[in-house]
Short mmCIF file of C-alpha atoms and ligand atoms in Angstrom, two decimals:
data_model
loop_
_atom_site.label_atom_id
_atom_site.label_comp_id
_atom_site.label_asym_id
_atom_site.label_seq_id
_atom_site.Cartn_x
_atom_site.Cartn_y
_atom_site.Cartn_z
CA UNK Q 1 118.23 85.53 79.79
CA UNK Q 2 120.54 83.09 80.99
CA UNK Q 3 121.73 83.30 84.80
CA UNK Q 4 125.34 83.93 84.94
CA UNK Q 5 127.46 81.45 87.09
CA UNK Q 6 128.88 83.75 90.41
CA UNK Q 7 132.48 82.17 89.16
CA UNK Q 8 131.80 84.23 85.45
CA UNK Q 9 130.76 87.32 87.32
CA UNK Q 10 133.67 87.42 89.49
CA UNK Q 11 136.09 86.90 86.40
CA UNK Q 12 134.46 89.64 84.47
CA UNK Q 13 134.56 91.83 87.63
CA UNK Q 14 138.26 91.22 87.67
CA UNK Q 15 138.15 91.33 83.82
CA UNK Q 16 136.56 94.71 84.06
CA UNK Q 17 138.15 95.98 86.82
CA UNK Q 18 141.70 95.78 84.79
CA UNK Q 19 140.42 97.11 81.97
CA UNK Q 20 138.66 100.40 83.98
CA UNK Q 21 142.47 100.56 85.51
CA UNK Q 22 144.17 100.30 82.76
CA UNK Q 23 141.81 102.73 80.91
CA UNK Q 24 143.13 105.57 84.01
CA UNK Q 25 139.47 104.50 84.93
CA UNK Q 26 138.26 104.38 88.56
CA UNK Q 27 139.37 103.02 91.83
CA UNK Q 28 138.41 99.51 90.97
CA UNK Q 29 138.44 97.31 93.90
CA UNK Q 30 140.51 94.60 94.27
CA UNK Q 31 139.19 91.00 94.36
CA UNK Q 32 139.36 89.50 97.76
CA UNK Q 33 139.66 85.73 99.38
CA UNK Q 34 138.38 83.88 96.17
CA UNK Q 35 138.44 80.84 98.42
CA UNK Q 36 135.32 82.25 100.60
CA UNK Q 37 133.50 82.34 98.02
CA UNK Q 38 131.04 79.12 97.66
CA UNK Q 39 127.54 78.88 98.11
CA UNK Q 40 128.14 78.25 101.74
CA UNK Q 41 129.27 81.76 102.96
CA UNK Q 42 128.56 85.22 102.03
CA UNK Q 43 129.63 86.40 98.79
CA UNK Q 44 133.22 88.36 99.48
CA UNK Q 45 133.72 89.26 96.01
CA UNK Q 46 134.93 92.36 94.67
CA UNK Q 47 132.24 94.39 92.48
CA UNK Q 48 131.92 94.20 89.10
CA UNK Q 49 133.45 98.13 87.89
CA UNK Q 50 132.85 98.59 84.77
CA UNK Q 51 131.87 102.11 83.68
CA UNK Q 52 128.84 100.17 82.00
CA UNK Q 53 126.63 101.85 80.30
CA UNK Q 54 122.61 101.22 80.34
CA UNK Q 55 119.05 103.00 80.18
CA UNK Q 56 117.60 105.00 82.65
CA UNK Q 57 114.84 107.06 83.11
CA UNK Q 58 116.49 110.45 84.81
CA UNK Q 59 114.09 113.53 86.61
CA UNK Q 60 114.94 116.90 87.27
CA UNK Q 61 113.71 120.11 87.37
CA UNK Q 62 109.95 121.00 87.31
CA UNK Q 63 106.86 120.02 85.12
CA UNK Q 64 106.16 117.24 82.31
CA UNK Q 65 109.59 117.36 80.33
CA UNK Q 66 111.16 116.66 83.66
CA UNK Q 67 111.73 112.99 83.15
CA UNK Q 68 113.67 111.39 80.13
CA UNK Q 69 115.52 108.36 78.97
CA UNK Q 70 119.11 108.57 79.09
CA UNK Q 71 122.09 106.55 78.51
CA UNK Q 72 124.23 106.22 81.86
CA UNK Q 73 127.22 105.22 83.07
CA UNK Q 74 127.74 103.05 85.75
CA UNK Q 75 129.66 104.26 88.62
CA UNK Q 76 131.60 101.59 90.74
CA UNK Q 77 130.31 99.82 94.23
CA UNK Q 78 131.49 99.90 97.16
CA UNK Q 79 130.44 99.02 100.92
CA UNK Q 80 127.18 97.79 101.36
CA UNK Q 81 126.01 98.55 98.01
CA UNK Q 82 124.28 95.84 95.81
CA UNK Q 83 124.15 96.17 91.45
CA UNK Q 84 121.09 94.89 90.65
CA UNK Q 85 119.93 94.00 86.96
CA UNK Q 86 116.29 95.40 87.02
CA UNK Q 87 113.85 92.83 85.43
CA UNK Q 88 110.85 94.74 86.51
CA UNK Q 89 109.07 97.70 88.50
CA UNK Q 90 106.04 99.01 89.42
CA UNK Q 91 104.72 102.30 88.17
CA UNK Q 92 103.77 103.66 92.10
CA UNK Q 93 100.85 105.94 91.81
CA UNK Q 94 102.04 107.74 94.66
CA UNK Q 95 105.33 108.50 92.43
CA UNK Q 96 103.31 109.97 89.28
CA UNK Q 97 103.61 113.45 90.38
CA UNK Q 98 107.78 113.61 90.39
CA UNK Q 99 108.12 111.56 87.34
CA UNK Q 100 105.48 113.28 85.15
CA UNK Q 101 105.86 116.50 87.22
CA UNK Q 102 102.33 116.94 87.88
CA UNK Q 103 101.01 118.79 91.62
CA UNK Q 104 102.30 121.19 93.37
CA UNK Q 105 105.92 122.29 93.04
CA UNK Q 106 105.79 120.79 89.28
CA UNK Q 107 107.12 117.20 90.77
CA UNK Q 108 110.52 118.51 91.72
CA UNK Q 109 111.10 119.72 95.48
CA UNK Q 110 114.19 121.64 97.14
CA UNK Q 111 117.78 120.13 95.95
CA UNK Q 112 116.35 116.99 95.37
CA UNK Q 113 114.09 118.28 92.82
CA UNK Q 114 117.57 119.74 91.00
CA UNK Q 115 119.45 116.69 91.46
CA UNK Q 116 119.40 114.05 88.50
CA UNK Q 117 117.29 111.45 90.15
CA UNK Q 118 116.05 108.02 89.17
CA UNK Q 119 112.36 107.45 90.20
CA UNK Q 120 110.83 104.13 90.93
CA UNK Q 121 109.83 102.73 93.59
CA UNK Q 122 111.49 99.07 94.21
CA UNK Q 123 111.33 96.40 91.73
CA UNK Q 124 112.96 92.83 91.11
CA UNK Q 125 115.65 91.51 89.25
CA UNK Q 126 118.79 89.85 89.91
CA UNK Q 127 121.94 90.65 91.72
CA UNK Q 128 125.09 91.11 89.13
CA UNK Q 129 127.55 92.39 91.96
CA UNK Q 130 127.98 93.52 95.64
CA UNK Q 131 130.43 95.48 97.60
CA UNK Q 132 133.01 93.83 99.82
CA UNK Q 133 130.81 93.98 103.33
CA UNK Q 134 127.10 92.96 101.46
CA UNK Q 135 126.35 89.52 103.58
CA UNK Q 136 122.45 89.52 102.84
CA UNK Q 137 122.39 88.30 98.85
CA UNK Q 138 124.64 87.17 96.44
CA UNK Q 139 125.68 87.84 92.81
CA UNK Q 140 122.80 85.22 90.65
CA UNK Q 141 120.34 86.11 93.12
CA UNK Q 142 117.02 86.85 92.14
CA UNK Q 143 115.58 90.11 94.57
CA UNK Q 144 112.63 92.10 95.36
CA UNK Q 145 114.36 95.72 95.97
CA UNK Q 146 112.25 96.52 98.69
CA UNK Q 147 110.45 99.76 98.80
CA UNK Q 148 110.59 99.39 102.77
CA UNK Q 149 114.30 99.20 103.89
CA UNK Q 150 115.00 96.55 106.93
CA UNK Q 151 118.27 97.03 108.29
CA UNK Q 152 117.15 94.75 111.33
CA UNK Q 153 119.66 96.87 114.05
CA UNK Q 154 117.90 100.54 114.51
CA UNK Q 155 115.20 100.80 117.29
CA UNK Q 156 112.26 100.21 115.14
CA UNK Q 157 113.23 97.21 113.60
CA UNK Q 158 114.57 95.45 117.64
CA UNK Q 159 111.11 96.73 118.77
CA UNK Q 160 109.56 94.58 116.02
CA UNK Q 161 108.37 97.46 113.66
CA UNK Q 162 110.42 97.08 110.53
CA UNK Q 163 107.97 98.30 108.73
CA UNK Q 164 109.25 101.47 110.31
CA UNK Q 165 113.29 101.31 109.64
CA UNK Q 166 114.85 104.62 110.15
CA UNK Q 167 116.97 103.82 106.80
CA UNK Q 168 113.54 104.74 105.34
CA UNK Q 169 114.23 108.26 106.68
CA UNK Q 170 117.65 108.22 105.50
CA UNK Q 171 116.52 109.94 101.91
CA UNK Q 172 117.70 112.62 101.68
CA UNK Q 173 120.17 114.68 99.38
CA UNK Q 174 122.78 114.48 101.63
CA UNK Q 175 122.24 111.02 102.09
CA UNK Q 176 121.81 109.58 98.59
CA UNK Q 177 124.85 108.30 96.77
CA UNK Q 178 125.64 108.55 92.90
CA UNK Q 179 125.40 105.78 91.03
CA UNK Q 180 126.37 106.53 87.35
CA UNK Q 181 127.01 108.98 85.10
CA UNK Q 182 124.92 111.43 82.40
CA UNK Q 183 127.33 111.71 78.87
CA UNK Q 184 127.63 115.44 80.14
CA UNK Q 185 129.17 114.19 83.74
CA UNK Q 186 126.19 115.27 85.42
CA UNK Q 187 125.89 112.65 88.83
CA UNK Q 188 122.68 110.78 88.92
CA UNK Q 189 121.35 109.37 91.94
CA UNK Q 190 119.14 106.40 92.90
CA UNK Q 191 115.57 108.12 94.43
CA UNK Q 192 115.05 106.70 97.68
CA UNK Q 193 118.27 104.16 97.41
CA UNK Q 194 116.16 102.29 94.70
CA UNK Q 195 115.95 103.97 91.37
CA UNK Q 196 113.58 101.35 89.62
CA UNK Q 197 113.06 102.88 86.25
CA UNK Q 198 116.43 102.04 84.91
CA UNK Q 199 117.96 99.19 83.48
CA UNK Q 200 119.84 98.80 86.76
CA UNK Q 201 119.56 99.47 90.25
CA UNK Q 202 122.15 100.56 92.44
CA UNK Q 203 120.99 99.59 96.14
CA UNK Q 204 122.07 98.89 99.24
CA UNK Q 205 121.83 95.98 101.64
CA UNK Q 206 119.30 96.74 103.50
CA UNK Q 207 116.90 97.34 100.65
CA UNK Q 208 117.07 93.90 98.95
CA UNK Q 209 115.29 90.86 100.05
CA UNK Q 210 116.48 87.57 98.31
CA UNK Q 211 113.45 85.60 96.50
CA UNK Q 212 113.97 82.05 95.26
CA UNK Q 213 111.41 81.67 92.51
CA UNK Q 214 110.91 81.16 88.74
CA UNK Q 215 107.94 83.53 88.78
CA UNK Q 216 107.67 85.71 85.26
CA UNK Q 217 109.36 88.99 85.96
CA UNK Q 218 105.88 91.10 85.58
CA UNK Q 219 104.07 88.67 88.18
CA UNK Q 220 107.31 88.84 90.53
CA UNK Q 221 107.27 92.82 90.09
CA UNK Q 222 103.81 93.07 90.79
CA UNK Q 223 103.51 91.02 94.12
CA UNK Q 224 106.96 92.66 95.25
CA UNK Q 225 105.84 96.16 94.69
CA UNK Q 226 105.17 98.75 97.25
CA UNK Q 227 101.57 98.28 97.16
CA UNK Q 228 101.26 94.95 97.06
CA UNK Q 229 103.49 94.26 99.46
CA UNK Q 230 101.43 96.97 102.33
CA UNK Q 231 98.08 95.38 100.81
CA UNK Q 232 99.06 91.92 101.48
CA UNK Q 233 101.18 92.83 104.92
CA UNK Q 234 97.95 94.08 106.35
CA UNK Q 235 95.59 91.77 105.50
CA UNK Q 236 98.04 88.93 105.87
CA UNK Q 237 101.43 89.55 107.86
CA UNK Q 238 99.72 89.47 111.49
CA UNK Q 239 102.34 91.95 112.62
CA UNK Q 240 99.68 94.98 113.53
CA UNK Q 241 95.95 93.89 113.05
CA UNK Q 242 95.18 90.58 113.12
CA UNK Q 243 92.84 89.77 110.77
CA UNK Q 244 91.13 86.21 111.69
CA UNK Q 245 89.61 83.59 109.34
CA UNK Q 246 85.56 84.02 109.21
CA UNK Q 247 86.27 88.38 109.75
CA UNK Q 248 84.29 90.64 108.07
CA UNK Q 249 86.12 92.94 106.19
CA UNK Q 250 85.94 96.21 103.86
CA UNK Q 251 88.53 97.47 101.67
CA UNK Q 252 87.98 101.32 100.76
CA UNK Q 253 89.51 102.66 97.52
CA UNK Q 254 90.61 99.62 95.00
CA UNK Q 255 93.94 100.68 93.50
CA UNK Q 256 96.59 97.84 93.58
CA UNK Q 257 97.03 98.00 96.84
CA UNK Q 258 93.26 97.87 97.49
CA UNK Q 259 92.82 94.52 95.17
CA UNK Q 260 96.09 92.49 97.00
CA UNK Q 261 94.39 93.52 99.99
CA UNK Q 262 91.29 91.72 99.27
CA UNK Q 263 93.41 89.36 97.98
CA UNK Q 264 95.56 89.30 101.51
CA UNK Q 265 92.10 88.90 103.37
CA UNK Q 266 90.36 85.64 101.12
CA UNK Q 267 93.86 84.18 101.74
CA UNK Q 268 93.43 85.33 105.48
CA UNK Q 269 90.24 83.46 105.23
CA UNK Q 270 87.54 86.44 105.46
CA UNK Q 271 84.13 85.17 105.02
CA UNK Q 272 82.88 88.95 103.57
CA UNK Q 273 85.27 91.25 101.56
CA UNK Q 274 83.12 94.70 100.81
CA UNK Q 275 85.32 96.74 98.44
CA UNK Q 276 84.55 99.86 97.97
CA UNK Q 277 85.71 102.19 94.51
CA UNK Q 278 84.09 104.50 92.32
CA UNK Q 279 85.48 103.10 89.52
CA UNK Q 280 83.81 100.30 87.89
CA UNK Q 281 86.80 98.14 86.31
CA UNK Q 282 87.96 97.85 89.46
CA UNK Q 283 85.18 97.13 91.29
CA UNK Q 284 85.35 94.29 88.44
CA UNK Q 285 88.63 93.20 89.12
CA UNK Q 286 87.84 93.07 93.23
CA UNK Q 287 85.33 90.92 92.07
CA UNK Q 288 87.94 88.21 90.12
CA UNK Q 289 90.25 88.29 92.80
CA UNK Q 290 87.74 87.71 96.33
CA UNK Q 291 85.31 90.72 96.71
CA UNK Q 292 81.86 89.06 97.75
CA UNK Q 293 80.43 92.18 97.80
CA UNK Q 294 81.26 95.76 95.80
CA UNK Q 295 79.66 99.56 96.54
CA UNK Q 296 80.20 102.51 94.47
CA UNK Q 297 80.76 105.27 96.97
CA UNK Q 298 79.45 107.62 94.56
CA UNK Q 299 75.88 105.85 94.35
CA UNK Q 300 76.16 105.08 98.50
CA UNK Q 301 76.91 108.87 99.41
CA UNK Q 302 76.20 109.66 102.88
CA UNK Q 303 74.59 105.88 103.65
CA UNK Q 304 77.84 104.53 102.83
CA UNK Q 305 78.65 103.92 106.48
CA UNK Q 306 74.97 102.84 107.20
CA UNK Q 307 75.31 100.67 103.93
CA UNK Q 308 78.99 98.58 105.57
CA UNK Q 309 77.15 98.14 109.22
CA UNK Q 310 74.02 96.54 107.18
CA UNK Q 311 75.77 94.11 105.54
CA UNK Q 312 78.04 93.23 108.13
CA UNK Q 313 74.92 92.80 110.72
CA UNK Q 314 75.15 89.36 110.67
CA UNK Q 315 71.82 87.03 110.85
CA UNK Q 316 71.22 87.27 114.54
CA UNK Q 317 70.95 90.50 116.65
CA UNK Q 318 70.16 88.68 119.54
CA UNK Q 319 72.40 90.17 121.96
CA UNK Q 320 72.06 86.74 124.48
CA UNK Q 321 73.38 84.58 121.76
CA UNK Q 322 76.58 86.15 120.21
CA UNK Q 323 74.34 88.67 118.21
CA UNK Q 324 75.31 91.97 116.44
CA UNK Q 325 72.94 95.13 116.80
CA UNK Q 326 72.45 97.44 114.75
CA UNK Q 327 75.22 100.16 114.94
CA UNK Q 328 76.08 102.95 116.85
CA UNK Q 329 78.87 103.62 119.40
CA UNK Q 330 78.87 99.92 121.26
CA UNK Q 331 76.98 98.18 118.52
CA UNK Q 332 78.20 95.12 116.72
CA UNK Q 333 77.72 96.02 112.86
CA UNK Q 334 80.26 97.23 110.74
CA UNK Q 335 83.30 95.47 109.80
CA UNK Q 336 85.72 93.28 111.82
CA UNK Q 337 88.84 94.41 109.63
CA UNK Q 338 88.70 97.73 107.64
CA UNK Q 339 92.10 98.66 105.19
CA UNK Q 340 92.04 102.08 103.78
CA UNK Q 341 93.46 102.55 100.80
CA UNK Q 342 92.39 105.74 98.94
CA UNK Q 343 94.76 109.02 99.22
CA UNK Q 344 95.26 112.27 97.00
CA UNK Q 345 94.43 112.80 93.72
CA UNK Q 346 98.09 114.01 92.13
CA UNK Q 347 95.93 114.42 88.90
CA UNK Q 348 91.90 114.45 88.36
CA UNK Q 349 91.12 111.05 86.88
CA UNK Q 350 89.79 110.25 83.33
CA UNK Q 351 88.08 107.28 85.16
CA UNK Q 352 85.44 107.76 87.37
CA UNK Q 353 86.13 110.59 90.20
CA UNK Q 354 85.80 109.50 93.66
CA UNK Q 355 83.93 111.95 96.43
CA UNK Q 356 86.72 113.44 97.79
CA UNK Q 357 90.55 114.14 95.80
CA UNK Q 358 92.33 115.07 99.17
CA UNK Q 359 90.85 111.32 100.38
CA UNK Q 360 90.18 112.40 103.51
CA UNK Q 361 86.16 111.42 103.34
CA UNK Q 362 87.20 108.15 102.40
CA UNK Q 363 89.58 108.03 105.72
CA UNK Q 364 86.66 109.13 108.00
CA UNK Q 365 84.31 106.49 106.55
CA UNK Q 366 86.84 103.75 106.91
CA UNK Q 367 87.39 104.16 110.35
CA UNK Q 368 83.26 105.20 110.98
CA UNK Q 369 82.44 101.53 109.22
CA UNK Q 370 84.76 99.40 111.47
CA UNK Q 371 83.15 97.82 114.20
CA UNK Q 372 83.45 98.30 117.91
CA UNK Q 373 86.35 96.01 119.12
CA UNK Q 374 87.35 96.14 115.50
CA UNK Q 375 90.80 96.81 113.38
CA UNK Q 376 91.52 99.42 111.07
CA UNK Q 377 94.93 99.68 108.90
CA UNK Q 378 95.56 102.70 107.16
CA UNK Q 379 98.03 102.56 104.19
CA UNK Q 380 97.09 106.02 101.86
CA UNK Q 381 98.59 109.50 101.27
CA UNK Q 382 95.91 111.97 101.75
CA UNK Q 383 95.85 115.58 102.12
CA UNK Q 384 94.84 117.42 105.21
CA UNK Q 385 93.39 117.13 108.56
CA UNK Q 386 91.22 115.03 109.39
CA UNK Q 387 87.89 115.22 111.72
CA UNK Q 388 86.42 112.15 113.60
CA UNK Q 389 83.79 111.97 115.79
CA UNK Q 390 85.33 111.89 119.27
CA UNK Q 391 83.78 109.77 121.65
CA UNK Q 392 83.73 106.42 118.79
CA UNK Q 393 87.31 107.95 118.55
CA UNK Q 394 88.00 107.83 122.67
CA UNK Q 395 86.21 104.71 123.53
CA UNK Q 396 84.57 103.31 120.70
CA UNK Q 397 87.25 100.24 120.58
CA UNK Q 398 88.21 100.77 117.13
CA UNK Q 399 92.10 99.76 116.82
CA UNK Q 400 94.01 101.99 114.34
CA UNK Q 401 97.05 100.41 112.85
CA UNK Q 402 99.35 102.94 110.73
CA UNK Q 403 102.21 102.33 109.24
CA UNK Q 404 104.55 101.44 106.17
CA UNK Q 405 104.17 98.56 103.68
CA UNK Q 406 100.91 97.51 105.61
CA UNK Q 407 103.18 96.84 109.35
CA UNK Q 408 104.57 93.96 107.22
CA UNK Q 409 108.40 93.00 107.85
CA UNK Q 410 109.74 93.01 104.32
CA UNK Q 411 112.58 89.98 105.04
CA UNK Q 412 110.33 87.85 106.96
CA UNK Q 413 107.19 88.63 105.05
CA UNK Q 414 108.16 89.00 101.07
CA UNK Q 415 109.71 85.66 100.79
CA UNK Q 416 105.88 84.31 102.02
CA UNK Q 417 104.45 86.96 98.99
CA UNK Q 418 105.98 85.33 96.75
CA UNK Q 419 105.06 81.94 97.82
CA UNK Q 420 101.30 83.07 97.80
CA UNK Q 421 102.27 83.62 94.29
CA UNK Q 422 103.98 81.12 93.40
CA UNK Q 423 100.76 78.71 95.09
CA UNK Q 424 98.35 80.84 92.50
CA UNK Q 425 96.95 82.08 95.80
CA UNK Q 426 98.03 85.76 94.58
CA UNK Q 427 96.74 86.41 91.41
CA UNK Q 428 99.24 89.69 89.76
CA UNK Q 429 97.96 88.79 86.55
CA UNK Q 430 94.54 90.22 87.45
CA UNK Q 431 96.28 93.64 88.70
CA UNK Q 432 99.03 94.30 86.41
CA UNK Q 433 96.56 95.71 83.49
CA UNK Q 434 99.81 97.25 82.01
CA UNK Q 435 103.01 96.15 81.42
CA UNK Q 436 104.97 97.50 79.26
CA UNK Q 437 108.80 98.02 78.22
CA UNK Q 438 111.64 100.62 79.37
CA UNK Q 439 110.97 102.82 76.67
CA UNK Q 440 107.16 103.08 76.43
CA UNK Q 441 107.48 103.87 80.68
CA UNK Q 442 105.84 107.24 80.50
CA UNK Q 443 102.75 106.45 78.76
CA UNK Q 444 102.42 103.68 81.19
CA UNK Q 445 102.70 106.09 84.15
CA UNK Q 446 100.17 108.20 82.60
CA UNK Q 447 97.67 105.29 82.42
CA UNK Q 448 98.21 105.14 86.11
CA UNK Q 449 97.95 108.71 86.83
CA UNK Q 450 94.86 108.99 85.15
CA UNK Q 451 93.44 106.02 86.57
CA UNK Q 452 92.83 103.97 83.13
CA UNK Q 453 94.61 100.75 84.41
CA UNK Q 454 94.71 99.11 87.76
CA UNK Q 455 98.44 99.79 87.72
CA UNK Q 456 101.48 99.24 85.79
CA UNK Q 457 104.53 97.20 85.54
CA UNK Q 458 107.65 98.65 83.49
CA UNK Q 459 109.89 95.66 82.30
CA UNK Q 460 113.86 95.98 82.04
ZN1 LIG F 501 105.32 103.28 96.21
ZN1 LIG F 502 116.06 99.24 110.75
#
């Protein structure tokens, strides 16, 4: 589709605007300083109002009928809010259970669960319109709607942890606006300010991160989605772990966020990526895009840990010379860089099962097979408590890095994503073993549920 000029936008947004007024529509808002606005200085114009209608994908209530396509209508924006034309999302695995209302509480929870919510988890596409006091993007500009928020003026993100925002905690019922419109007046909101499975997003400034490429839209939405984006920040953004060229490293469950992952650490430089999943096409995959070596924790068992420290021993144990013993609490062997990457089951898969749905096995054997002195990021949802052993826990020099989108900061970082991407360094291709159209979204999601594809990407 052809990029509209900023100039066209603006006139249909005063076009639009007169026509919602003189239809005893909304309170448009008025155009302001048409002179301001040039490529040079933040867009100032008014948003486009337009009581537009489009496709949307809209959850509420409990169990599988809760999600269905709907025509909307768009509610003006205002403020800080940015109207975003989705080209394409990610189908987030950790975002199956409220759109196909699977787990506990039938995928609704509380008021939010009654609310008329749009589900997705970020996505790309390009900016048709912002409200009067948006500085960050303008209207033509292509964006990654970030499923991290970076506001870059609350505590976390001055102490450097962005990847932390307290926007991201700002979720809530009380805090979500509506954006449009069911034909029955019913007020539908944008889940988690983002509301990716519609034909447009309704955001706000904080949650949009311009991109400047000419990437295909599933390739952009892949490498700007939620998983990628924590895969590659903690193999690649520096901002928690370090991970340094010629590291061993292991990558424990292979989802999408597993495979950019080892895809973050060959780009890191790694000279070993183990990856470790018990399901074989993925295994496969890990192997196109960097794995040098794959385990099946299912055939490992109990020696998986053993199995990690024995093929990250290194040729030389002697100690005198920069050798690696064997194991233990103050041995060298196991990996220099572990990312964990498993979580819940929301669903039992029709692909092979791993040991443990609540994934908190997986958890204890990612931390047990990093090395002493070593790094460990963990990026999963699992379920539970879990039990280390307490002295490698205490002393054992094992760093644990936790955190959202992989500790990565999404303004600073996603712009150098995409440029990985853009260099054929990132490979979404590989990943994205679904894409699909607005309409055929929920089989997709079920694909991913059910673990039958790597992941998904819905298109707009
Ligand atoms: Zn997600
Ligand atoms: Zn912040």
């Amino acid at each position: 589709m052809a990029r509209a000029s900023r100039r066209g936008l603006l006139k249909m947004g005063i076009a639009a605007a007169g026509a919602a007024a003189a239809a005893g529509g909304t309170h448009a808002a008025r155009p302001e300083g048409g002179q301001l606005n040039t490529a040079q200085t933040p867009s100032r114009s008014a948003a486009v109002v337009t009581g537009r209608r489009f496709k949307g994908w809209v959850s509420r209530g409990t169990g599988p009928a809760r999600t269905t396509l709907e025509e909307l209508t768009l509610r003006p924006i205002a403020g800080r809010q940015v109207l975003v034309r989705t080209e394409a999302t990610n189908l987030c695995y950790s975002n199956t259970g409220a759109v196909l209302g699977l787990g506990p509480g039938g995928g609704g929870f509380g008021r939010l669960g009654e609310m008329a919510l749009i589900q997705g988890h970020g996505g790309v596409g390009v900016v048709e319109a912002v409200g009067p006091e948006v500085r960050r993007v303008q209207a033509g500009d292509r964006v990654c709607v970030s499923g991290t928020p970076q506001c870059g003026a609350c505590y976390q993100c001055l102490r450097g942890r962005s990847d932390m925002c307290q926007f991201l905690g700002r979720q809530g019922p009380n805090d979500l606006v509506a954006m449009a419109d069911l034909r029955d007046g019913t007020p539908v909101y944008a889940n988690s300010h983002i509301g990716g499975l519609a034909e447009l997003m309704v955001t706000f400034e904080e949650w949009v991160v311009p991109v400047f490429t000419k990437a295909a839209a599933a390739d952009l939405g892949m490498v700007c989605s939620c998983v990628a984006v924590a895969g590659l920040g903690a193999t690649t953004s520096q901002g928690t772990g370090i991970l340094r060229p010629g590291s061993t490293v292991a990558v424990v469950g292979c989802g999408p966020l597993g495979l950019s992952a080892v895809q973050g650490a060959r780009i890191s430089g790694a000279s070993s990526i183990i990856a470790i999943d018990p399901i074989k096409a993925r295994r496969d995959i890990a192997l196109k895009v960097g794995a040098t070596e794959v385990l099946d924790p299912n055939v490992e068992g109990d020696g998986l840990v053993a199995k990690v420290r024995d093929l990250t021993k290194g040729p030389n144990d002697r100690l005198w010379f920069g050798g690696r013993d064997a194991g233990g609490l103050l041995g060298g062997a196991g990996a220099d860089f572990v990312v964990e990457a498993v979580g819940a089951d929301t669903a039992p898969p029709k692909a092979e099962r791993g040991p443990d749905p609540t994934g908190i096995l997986p958890l204890r054997q990612a931390y047990e097979m990093c090395a002493a002195g070593g790094d460990i990021v963990t990026t999963s949802l699992p379920r539970g408590n879990i039990t280390l052993p307490a002295v490698m826990f205490t002393i054992g020099g094992r760093t644990h890095h936790a955190g959202q989108a992989g500790g990565c900061s999404p303004m600073r970082d996603i712009p150098r994503f995409v440029a990985m991407l853009d260099s054929g360094q990132y490979q979404a291709r590989a990943l994205a073993t679904t894409v699909v159209p607005i309409e055929r979204m929920r089989e997709a999601y079920e694909e991913v549920v059910y673990r039958t594809t790597a992941t998904a990407i819905m298109t707009a």
